[in-house]
C-alpha positions in Angstrom: 0.0 0.0 0.0 2.9 2.3 0.6 3.6 2.5 -3.2 0.0 3.9 -3.7 0.7 6.7 -1.3 3.7 8.3 -2.8 1.8 11.0 -4.8 0.0 13.9 -3.2 -3.4 15.2 -4.5 -1.7 17.9 -6.5 0.4 15.6 -8.5 -2.5 13.2 -9.0 -4.6 16.1 -10.3 -1.9 17.1 -12.8 -1.5 13.5 -14.1 -5.3 13.2 -14.3 -5.7 16.4 -16.3 -3.0 15.4 -18.6 -4.9 12.2 -19.4 -7.5 14.3 -21.2 -5.3 14.2 -24.2 -6.2 10.5 -24.4 -9.9 11.0 -24.0 -11.6 11.0 -27.4 -14.5 13.2 -28.2 -17.7 11.2 -28.1 -18.6 11.7 -31.8 -15.4 10.1 -33.0 -17.3 6.8 -33.2 -19.7 8.2 -35.7 -17.3 10.3 -37.7 -14.6 7.8 -38.1 -11.9 10.5 -38.3 -9.0 11.3 -36.1 -10.7 14.3 -34.5 -9.5 16.4 -31.6 -9.1 14.9 -28.1 -10.8 16.5 -25.1 -7.6 18.4 -24.3 -7.2 19.8 -27.8 -10.9 20.8 -27.9 -10.5 22.6 -24.6 -7.6 24.7 -26.0 -9.6 26.1 -28.9 -12.7 26.6 -26.7 -10.6 29.0 -24.5 -9.6 31.1 -27.5 -13.2 31.0 -28.9 -14.6 32.1 -25.6 -12.1 35.0 -25.3 -13.0 36.2 -28.9 -16.8 35.9 -28.2 -16.3 37.9 -25.0 -14.5 40.7 -26.8 -17.0 40.7 -29.6 -19.8 41.0 -27.1 -17.9 43.4 -24.9 -19.3 41.4 -22.0 -18.1 39.1 -19.3 -15.1 38.8 -17.0 -12.3 37.5 -19.1 -10.4 36.0 -16.1 -13.5 34.0 -15.1 -14.2 33.0 -18.8 -10.6 31.6 -19.2 -11.0 29.6 -16.0 -14.4 28.4 -16.9 -13.3 27.3 -20.4 -10.3 25.6 -18.8 -12.4 23.4 -16.6 -15.6 23.0 -18.7 -14.9 19.3 -19.6 -12.7 18.3 -16.7 -15.1 15.7 -15.4 -14.6 13.7 -18.5 -11.4 12.3 -17.2 -13.7 10.1 -15.2 -16.9 10.0 -17.2 -15.5 10.1 -20.8 -17.2 12.3 -23.4 -20.5 10.5 -24.2 -21.9 10.8 -27.7 -25.5 11.7 -28.5 -26.2 8.0 -29.0 -24.6 6.9 -25.8 -26.5 9.5 -23.8 -29.7 7.7 -24.6 -28.6 4.8 -22.6 -26.0 6.1 -20.1 -26.2 8.9 -17.6 -22.8 10.1 -16.2 -22.6 11.4 -12.7 -20.5 14.5 -13.7 -21.3 16.2 -10.4 -19.7 13.5 -8.3 -16.8 13.2 -10.8 -16.0 16.9 -10.5 -16.3 16.9 -6.7 -13.8 14.0 -6.5 -11.4 15.5 -9.0 -11.1 18.8 -7.2 -11.3 17.5 -3.6 -8.2 18.3 -1.5 -6.4 20.2 -4.3 -5.0 23.7 -4.3 -7.5 24.5 -7.1 -10.6 23.3 -5.3 -12.1 26.7 -5.8 -12.4 25.9 -9.5 -15.2 23.4 -8.6 -17.5 26.4 -8.1 -16.5 27.8 -11.4 -17.4 24.6 -13.1 -20.7 24.6 -11.2 -21.4 28.1 -12.5 -20.7 26.9 -16.1 -23.2 24.0 -15.6 -25.9 26.4 -14.4 -25.7 28.5 -17.6 -27.1 31.6 -15.9 -24.1 34.0 -16.0 -22.9 35.7 -19.2 -19.5 34.0 -18.7 -21.2 30.5 -18.7 -23.2 31.4 -21.8 -20.1 32.6 -23.6 -18.1 29.5 -22.8 -21.0 27.2 -23.8 -21.2 29.1 -27.1 -17.5 28.5 -27.6 -17.9 24.8 -26.7 -20.5 24.5 -29.4 -18.7 26.5 -32.1 -15.6 24.4 -31.8 -17.7 21.5 -33.1 -18.6 23.6 -36.2 -15.0 24.6 -36.8 -13.9 20.9 -36.6 -16.8 19.9 -39.0 -15.5 22.4 -41.4 -12.0 21.0 -41.1 -13.3 17.5 -41.7 -15.1 18.7 -44.8 -11.8 20.1 -46.0 -10.4 16.6 -45.7 -13.1 15.2 -47.8 -15.6 13.9 -45.3 -19.3 13.9 -46.5 -20.6 13.6 -42.9 -20.5 17.3 -42.0 -23.2 18.0 -44.6 -25.3 15.3 -43.0 -25.0 17.2 -39.6 -26.0 20.5 -41.2 -29.7 20.5 -40.2 -28.9 19.8 -36.5 -26.1 22.4 -36.5 -28.3 25.0 -38.1 -31.0 24.3 -35.5 -28.4 24.6 -32.8 -27.3 28.0 -34.2 -30.8 29.3 -34.1 -32.1 27.7 -30.9 -29.1 27.0 -28.6 -26.4 29.7 -29.1 -26.8 32.4 -26.5 -24.9 35.4 -27.9 -25.4 37.3 -31.2 -21.6 37.2 -31.6 -21.5 33.4 -31.5 -24.3 33.4 -34.2 -22.2 35.7 -36.4 -19.2 33.5 -36.0 -21.3 30.4 -36.8 -22.4 32.1 -40.0 -18.8 32.9 -41.0 -17.6 29.4 -40.2 -20.0 27.9 -42.8 -18.2 29.7 -45.7 -14.7 29.7 -44.2 -11.6 28.1 -45.8 -9.7 26.2 -43.1 -6.5 26.5 -45.2 -6.7 30.2 -45.8 -4.5 31.2 -42.9 -1.4 29.3 -44.2 -2.1 29.5 -48.0 -1.9 33.3 -47.8 1.6 32.9 -46.3 2.9 30.9 -49.3 5.9 32.9 -50.5 5.2 32.1 -54.1 1.8 33.7 -53.9 2.2 36.6 -51.6 5.9 37.4 -51.7 8.0 35.7 -54.5 11.2 37.2 -53.1 10.8 35.7 -49.6 13.3 33.2 -48.5 15.8 33.9 -51.2 
């Protein structure tokens, strides 16, 4: 038993959070592509939330960053259930989150996660919008790779845009994503297109 007691709660927490990079998004089963892990998803959600906050000129950025950081943390223990799995399985995310943060130096973040789950504050609404928009960005990336599945999700995603997104800024971003070119950011840096003399 001594070997099981060498780590303190802080180290256990850090190793557990790191394991999010091995937790697949629930919809991977249905898409069949190598999509973002929970950890990769969280990173872009943080940036999306910040951008939405500044577009809206609303919310406490510090709280938004913290909330985005923890929004899927319970999935280290519950996994990310797909829409099919949720028909049959109910994860106890409250208990998972309680246990993850218990006796750590960041136990105060449990309340931030609770606020996100309540969806009443502007910060929680912004982070949830970011959480949803990351799905649409990844669907656009998959479309770029040749997948036909994003088109099949279009009716559901359009309904989500109209019925589930909280902020007008998120809706505007959603509209832009539909016609966006995922490769534009790097193709415009091609020296043979923008600057023939570069690199000589």
